[in-house]
CSV table of C-alpha atoms in Angstrom, one decimal:
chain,number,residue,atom,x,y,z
L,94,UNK,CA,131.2,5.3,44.9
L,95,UNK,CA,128.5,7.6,46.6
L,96,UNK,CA,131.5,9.7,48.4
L,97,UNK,CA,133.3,10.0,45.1
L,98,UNK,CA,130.1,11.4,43.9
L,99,UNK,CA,129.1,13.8,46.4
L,100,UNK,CA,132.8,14.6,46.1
L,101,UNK,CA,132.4,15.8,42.6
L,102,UNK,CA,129.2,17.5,43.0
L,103,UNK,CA,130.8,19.5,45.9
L,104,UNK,CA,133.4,20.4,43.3
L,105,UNK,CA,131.4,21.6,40.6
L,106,UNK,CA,128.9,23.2,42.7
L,107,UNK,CA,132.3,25.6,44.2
L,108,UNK,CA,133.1,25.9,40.6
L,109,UNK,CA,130.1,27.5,39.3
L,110,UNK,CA,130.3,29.6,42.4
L,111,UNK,CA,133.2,31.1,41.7
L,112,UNK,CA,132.5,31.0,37.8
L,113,UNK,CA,129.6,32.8,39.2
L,114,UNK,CA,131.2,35.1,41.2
L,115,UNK,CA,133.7,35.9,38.4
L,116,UNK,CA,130.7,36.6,36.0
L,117,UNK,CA,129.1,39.3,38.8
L,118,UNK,CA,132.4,41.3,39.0
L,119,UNK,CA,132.9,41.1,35.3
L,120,UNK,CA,129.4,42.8,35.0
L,121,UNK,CA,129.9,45.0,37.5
L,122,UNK,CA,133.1,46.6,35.8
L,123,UNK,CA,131.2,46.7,32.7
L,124,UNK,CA,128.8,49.0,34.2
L,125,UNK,CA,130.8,50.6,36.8
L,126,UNK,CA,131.7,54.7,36.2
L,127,UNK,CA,135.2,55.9,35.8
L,128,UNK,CA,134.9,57.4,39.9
L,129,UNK,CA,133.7,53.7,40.7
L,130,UNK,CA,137.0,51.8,38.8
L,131,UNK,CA,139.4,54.7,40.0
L,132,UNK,CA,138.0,53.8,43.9
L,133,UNK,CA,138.1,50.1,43.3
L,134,UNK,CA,142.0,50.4,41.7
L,135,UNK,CA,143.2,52.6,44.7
L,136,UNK,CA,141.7,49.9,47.1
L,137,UNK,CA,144.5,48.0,45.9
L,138,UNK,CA,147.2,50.2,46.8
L,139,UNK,CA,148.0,49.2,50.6
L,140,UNK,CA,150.5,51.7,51.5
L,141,UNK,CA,147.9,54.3,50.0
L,142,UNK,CA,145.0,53.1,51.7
L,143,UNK,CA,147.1,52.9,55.3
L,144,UNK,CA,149.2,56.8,54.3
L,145,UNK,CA,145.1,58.0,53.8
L,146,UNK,CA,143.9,56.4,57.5
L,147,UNK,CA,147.0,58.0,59.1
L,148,UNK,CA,146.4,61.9,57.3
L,149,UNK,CA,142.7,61.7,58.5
L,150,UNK,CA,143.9,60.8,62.2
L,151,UNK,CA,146.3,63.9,62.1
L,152,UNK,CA,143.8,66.3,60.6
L,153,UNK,CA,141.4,64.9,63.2
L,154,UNK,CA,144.0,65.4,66.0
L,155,UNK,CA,144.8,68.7,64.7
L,156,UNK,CA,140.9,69.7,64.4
L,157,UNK,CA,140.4,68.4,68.1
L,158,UNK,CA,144.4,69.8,69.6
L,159,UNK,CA,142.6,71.7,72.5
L,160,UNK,CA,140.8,68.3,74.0
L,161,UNK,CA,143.6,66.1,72.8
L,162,UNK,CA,146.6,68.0,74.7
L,163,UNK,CA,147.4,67.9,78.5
L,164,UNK,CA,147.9,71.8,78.8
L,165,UNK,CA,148.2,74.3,77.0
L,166,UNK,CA,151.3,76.0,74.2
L,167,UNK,CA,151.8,79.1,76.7
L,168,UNK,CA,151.6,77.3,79.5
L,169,UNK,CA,155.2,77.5,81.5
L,170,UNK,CA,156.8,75.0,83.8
L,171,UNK,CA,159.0,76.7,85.5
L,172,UNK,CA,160.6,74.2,87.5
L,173,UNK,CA,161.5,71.6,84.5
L,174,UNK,CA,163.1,73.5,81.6
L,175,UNK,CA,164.7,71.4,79.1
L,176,UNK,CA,163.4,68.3,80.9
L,177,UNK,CA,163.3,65.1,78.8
L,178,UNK,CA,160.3,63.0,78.0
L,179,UNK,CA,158.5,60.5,80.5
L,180,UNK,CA,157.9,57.4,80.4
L,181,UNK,CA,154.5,56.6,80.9
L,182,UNK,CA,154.6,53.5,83.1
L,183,UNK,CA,152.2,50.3,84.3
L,184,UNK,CA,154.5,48.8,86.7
L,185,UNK,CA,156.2,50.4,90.3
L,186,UNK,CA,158.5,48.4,92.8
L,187,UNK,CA,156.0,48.9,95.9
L,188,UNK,CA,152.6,48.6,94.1
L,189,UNK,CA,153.5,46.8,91.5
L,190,UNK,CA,151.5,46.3,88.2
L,191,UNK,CA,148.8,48.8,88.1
L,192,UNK,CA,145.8,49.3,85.1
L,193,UNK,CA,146.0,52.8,85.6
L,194,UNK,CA,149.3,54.4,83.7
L,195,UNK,CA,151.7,56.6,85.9
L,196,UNK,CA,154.3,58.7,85.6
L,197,UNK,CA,157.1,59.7,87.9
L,198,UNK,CA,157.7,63.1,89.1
L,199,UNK,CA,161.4,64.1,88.2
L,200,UNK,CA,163.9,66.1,89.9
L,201,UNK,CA,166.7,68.4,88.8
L,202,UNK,CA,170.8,67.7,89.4
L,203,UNK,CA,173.0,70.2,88.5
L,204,UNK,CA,176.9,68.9,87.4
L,205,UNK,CA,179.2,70.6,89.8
L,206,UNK,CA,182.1,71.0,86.7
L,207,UNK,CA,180.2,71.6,84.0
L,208,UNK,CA,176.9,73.4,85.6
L,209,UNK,CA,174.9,71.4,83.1
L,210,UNK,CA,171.1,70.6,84.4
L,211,UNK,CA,169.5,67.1,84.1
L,212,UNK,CA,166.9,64.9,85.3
L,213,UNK,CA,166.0,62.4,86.9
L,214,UNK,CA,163.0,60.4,87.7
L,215,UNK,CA,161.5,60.9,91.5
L,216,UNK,CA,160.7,57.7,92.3
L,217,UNK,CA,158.9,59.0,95.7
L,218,UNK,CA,156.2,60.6,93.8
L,219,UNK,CA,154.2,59.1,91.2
L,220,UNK,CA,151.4,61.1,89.2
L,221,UNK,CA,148.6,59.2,87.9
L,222,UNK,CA,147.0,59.4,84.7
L,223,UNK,CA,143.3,60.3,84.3
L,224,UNK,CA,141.4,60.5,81.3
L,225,UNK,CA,138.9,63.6,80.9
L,226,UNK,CA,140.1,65.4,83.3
L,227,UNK,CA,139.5,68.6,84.4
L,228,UNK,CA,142.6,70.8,83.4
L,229,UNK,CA,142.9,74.9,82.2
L,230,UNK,CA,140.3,76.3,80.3
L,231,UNK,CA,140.3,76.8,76.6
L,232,UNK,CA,138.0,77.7,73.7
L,233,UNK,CA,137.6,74.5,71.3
L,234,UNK,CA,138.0,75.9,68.0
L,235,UNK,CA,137.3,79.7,69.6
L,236,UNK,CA,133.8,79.3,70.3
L,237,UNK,CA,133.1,76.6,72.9
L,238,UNK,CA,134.4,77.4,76.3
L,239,UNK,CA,135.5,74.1,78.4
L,240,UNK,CA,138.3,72.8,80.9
L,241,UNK,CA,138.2,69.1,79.9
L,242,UNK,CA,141.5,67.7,78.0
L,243,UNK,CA,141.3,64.1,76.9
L,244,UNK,CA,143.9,62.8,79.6
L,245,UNK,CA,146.2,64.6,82.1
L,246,UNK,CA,147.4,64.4,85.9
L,247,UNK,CA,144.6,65.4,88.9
L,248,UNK,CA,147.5,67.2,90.7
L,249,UNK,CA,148.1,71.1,89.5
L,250,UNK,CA,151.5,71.9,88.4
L,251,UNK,CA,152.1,68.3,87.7
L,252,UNK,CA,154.3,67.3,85.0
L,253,UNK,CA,153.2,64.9,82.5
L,254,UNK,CA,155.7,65.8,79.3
L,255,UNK,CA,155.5,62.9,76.6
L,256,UNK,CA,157.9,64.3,74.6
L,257,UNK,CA,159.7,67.0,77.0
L,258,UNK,CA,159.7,70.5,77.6
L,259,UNK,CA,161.5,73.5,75.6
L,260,UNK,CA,164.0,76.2,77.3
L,261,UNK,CA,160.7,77.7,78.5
L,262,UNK,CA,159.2,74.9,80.4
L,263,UNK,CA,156.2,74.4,78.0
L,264,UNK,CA,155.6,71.2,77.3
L,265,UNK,CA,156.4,70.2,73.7
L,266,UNK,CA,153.7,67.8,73.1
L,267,UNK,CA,151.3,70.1,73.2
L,268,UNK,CA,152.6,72.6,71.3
L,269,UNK,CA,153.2,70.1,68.5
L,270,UNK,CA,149.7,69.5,68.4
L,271,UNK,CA,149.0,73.1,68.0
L,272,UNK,CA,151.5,73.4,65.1
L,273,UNK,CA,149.7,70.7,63.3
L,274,UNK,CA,146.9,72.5,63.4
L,275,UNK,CA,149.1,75.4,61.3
L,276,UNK,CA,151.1,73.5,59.4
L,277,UNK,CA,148.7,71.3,58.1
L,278,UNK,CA,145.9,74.0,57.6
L,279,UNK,CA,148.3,75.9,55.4
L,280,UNK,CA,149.2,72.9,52.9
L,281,UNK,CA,145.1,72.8,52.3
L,282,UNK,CA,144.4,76.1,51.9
L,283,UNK,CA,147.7,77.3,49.9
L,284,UNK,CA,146.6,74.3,47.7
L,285,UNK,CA,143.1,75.5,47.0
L,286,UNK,CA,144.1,79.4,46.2
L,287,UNK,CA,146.5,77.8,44.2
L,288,UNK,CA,144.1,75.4,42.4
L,289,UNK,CA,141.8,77.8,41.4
L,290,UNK,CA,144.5,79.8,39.9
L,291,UNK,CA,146.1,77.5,37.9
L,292,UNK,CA,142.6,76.1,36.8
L,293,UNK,CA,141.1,79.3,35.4
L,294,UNK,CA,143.7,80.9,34.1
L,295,UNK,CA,145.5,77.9,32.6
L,296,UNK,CA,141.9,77.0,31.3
L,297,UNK,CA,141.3,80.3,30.1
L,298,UNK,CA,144.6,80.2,28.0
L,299,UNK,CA,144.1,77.0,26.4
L,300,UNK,CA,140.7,77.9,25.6
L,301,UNK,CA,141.2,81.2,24.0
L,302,UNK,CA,143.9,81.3,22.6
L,303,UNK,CA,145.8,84.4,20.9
L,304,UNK,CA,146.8,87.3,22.9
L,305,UNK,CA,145.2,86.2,25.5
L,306,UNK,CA,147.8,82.8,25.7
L,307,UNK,CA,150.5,85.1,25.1
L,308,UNK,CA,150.2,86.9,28.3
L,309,UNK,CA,149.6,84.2,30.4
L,310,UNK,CA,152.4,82.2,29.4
L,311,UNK,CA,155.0,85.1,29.3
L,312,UNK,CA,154.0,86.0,33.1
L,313,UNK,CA,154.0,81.7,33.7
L,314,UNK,CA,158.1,82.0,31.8
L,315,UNK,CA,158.7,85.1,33.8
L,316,UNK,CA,157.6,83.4,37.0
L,317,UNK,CA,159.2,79.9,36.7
L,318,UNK,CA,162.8,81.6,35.5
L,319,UNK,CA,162.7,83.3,38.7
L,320,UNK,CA,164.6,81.2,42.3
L,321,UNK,CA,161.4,79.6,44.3
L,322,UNK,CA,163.0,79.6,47.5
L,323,UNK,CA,164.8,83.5,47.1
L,324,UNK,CA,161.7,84.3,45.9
L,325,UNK,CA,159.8,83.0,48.9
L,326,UNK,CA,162.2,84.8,51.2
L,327,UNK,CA,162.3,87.9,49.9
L,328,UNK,CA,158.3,88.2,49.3
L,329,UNK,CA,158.0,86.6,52.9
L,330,UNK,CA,160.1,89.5,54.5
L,331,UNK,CA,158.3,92.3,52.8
L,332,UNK,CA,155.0,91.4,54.7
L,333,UNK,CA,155.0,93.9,57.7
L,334,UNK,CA,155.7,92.8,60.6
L,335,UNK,CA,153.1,95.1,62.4
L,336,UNK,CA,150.6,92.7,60.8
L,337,UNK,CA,148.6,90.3,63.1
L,338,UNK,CA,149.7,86.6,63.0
L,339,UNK,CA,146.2,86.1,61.1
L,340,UNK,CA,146.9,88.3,58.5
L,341,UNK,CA,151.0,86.7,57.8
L,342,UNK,CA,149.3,84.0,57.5
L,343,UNK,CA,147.0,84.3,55.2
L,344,UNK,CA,150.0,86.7,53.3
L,345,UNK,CA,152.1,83.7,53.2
L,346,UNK,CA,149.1,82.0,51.6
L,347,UNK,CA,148.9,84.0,48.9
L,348,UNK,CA,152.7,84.4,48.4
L,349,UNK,CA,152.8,80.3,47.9
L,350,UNK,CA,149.9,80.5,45.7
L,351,UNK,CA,151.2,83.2,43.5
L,352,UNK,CA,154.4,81.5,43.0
L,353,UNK,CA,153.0,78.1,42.6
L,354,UNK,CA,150.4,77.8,40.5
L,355,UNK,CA,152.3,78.1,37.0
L,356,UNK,CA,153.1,74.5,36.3
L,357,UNK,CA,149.3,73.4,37.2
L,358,UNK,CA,148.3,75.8,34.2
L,359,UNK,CA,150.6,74.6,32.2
L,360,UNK,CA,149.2,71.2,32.0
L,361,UNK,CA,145.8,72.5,32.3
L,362,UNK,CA,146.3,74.7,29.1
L,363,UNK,CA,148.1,71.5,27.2
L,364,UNK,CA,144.6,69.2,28.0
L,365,UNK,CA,142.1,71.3,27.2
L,366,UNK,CA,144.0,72.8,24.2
L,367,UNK,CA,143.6,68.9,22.9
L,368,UNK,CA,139.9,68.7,24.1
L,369,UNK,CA,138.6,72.6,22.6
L,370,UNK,CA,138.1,70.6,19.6
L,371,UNK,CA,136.0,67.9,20.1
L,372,UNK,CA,132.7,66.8,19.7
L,373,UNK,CA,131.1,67.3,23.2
L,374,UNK,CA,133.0,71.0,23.2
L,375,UNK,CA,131.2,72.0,19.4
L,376,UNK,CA,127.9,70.8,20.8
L,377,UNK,CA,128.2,72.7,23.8
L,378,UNK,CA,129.5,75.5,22.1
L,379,UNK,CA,126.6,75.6,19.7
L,380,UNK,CA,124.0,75.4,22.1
L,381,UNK,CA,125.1,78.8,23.5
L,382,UNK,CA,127.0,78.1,26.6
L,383,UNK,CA,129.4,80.7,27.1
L,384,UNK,CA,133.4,79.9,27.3
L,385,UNK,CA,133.4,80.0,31.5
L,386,UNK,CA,130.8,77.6,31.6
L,387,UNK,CA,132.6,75.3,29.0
L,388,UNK,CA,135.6,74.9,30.5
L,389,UNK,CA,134.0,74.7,34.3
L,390,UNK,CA,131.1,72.3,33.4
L,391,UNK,CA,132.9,70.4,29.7
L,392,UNK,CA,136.6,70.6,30.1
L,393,UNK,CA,138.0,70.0,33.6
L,394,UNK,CA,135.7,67.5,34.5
L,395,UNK,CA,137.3,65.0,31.3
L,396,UNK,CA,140.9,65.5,33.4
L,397,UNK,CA,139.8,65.6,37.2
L,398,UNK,CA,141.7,62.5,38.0
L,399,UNK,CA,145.2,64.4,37.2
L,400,UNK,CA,143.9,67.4,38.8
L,401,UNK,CA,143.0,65.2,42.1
L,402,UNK,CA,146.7,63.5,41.6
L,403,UNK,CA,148.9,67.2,41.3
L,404,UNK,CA,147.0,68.8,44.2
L,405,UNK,CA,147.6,65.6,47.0
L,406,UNK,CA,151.7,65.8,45.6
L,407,UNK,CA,151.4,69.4,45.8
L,408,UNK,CA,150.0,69.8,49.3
L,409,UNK,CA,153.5,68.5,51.0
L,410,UNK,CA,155.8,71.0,48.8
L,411,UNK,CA,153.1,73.8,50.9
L,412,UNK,CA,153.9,72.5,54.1
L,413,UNK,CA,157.6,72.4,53.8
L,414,UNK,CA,157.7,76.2,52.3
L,415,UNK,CA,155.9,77.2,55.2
L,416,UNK,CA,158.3,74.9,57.2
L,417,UNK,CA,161.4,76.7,55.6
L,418,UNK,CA,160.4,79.8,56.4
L,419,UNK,CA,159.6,79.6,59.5
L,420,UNK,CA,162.4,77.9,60.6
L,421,UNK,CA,164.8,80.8,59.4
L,422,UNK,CA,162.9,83.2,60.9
L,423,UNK,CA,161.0,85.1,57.6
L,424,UNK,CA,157.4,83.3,58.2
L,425,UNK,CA,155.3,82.8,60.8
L,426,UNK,CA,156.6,84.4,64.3
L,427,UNK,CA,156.2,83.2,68.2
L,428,UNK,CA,153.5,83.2,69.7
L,429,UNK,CA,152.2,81.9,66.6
L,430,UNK,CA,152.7,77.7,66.8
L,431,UNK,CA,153.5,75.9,64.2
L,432,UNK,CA,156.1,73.1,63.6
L,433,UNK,CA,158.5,75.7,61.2
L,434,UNK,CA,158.2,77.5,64.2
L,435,UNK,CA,159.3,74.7,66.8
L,436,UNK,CA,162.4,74.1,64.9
L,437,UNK,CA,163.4,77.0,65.3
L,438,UNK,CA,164.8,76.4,68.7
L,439,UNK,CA,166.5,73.1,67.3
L,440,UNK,CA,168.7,75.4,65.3
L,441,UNK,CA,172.0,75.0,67.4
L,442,UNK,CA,173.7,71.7,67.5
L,443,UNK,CA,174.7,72.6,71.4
L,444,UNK,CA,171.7,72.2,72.3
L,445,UNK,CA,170.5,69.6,70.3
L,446,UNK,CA,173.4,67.7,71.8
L,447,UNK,CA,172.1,68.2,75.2
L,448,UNK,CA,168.7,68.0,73.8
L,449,UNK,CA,167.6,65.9,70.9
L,450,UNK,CA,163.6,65.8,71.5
L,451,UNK,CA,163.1,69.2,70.1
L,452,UNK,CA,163.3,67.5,67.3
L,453,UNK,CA,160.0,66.1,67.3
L,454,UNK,CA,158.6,68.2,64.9
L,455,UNK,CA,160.6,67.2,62.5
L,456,UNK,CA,159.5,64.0,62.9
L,457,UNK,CA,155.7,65.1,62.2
L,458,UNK,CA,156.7,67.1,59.5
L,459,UNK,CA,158.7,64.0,57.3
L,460,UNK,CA,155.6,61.7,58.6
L,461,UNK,CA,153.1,64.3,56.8
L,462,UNK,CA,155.6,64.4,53.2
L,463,UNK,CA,156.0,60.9,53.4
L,464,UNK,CA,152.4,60.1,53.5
L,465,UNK,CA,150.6,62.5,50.9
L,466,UNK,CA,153.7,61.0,48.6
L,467,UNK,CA,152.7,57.8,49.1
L,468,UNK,CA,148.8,58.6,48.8
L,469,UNK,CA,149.6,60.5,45.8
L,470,UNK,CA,151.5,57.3,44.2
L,471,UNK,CA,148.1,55.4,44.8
L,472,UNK,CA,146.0,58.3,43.5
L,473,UNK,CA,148.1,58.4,40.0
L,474,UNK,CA,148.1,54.5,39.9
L,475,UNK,CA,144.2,54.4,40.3
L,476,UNK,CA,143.4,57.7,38.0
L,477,UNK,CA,143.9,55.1,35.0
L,478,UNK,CA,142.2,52.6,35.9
L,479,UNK,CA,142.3,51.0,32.6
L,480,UNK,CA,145.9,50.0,32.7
């Protein structure tokens, strides 16, 4: 009778915990803020959650490519053009299972009928891998002068190619780490120059009114009739070419950002043209804040969530515009690194036949799209969190 008892008691006291428990959370949505319900919702969203960890380790490698990489982009081995990736290996025949990874050294053969060049791996000589090792000196981020890369081989002129080399002997891994650096730096900025037009003057239209509308959504028709990727190319070929790689840059920048900020004002203008007339926007109005100041402090705040949502899908249409043009040759130009850039030398089937690993970058560059898609999925999910 008595273990019936405390059997029951143990059952009602983990009931009124979790009755408890239920009451706490119910509370705490009652009080919560719209930033706190949107944060809890996206929690939810797995695949979002894991696509935001994996853009924060890229932009983190791509911050840190100078410590991260074995060499350097310009950097030319000489003696392994076109070789393919190594394996990085724990286990050798003589020694036998080692802590310390290893990698063989490899050597060229030449086909005597079709004079076509391969490798293969040396086992004779074996390159250990250090970590924070001493290798050729670099700037990190321009301004701190070092010779320390995060792993590498001891031995000078050693090869140590994770994902091979290209026709030049420079080793493709770190030049993809470079790139990222580029490409992914262009998708944030291009998306902020574009933000702030497609917030003022899609604000400014909605808010105004009249003539002023007029003009801003005859240049928005004028500019959305017009081919995006024609448009792209032909804009991207006018920059001169005796321009610095800096200033294409930031020229592409502005080309994207021109061209792309039409359909953000046009859903700007729609919103606030239905929030001009409220109650918050009279008061405001009344106490004498001027127009600016309405729509920056009153206005875009009350839609933030979409705005949050249309920049993270926007960010990946960026990156593969910069991508395109690269690629064929009207964007960024060698020495300049950037994954558009990289492609460029997978452009003939031959030698991606004989070669497939220069297409690494394309790799990176579907990886990137995939994951800002699938963070903006979670983003538009959790911007109502009502629902």
């Amino acid at each position: 009778m008595s273990t019936v008892l405390e059997k029951t008691d143990k059952r009602g006291i983990g009931i009124s915990r979790r009755s408890r428990r239920r009451r706490d959370e119910q509370g705490a949505y009652e009080v919560a803020s719209q930033w706190q319900l949107m944060w809890w919702k996206f929690r939810k969203h797995k695949l979002a959650m894991a696509s935001a960890v994996i853009l924060l380790l890229m932009y983190l490698t791509a911050a840190f490519c100078e410590f991260l990489s074995p060499t350097l982009p310009a950097q030319r081995f000489t003696e392994y053009k076109n070789a393919p990736p190594q394996t990085v290996r724990f286990y050798d025949k003589e020694s036998g299972f080692s802590f310390r990874p290893f990698v063989y050294d490899m050597k060229m053969e030449v086909d005597t009928k079709t004079f076509r060049r391969t490798f293969q791996a040396d086992t004779s000589k074996k390159y250990p891998i250090h970590f924070f090792v001493r290798g050729e000196p670099y700037k990190l981020w321009g301004l701190f002068k070092t010779d320390i890369h995060l792993f590498g081989t001891k031995e000078a002129g050693a090869p140590l190619f994770l994902m091979g080399t290209d026709d030049l002997g420079r080793d493709l891994f770190t030049r993809i780490l470079y790139g990222a650096r580029v490409s992914l730096s262009f998708g944030i900025l291009g998306i902020i120059l574009t933000l702030v037009l497609g917030l003022l003057l899609g604000g400014i239209s909605g808010y105004l009114g009249g003539v002023t509308d007029t003009v801003i959504q005859r240049a928005i028709d004028l500019l959305i009739c017009l081919p995006t990727i024609p448009l792209w190319m032909a804009l991207a070929a006018a920059l001169p070419r005796s321009w610095s790689a800096l200033d294409i840059y930031m020229g592409m920048i502005v080309i994207f950002s021109i061209i792309g900020w039409t359909g953000l004002a046009r859903v700007v203008r729609g919103k606030i043209l239905s929030l001009r007339e409220e109650d918050f926007t009279m008061a405001a109005r009344l106490a004498g804040a001027s127009d600016i100041r309405i729509i920056r402090k009153h206005l875009l705040p009350s839609f933030a969530s979409y705005i949050i949502v249309n920049t993270t899908l926007a960010i990946p249409g960026t990156i593969l515009g910069e991508t395109s043009l690269s690629f064929l040759g009207l964007g960024l130009q060698a020495p300049v690194v950037s994954w558009g850039v990289l492609l460029k030398d997978a452009q003939n089937l031959e030698t991606l036949a004989h070669h497939p690993w220069l297409l690494w970058p394309a790799f990176f560059i579907v990886l990137t799209v995939l994951m800002f898609n699938f963070l903006g999925d979670g983003l538009r999910d959790a911007a109502d969190p009502y629902k």
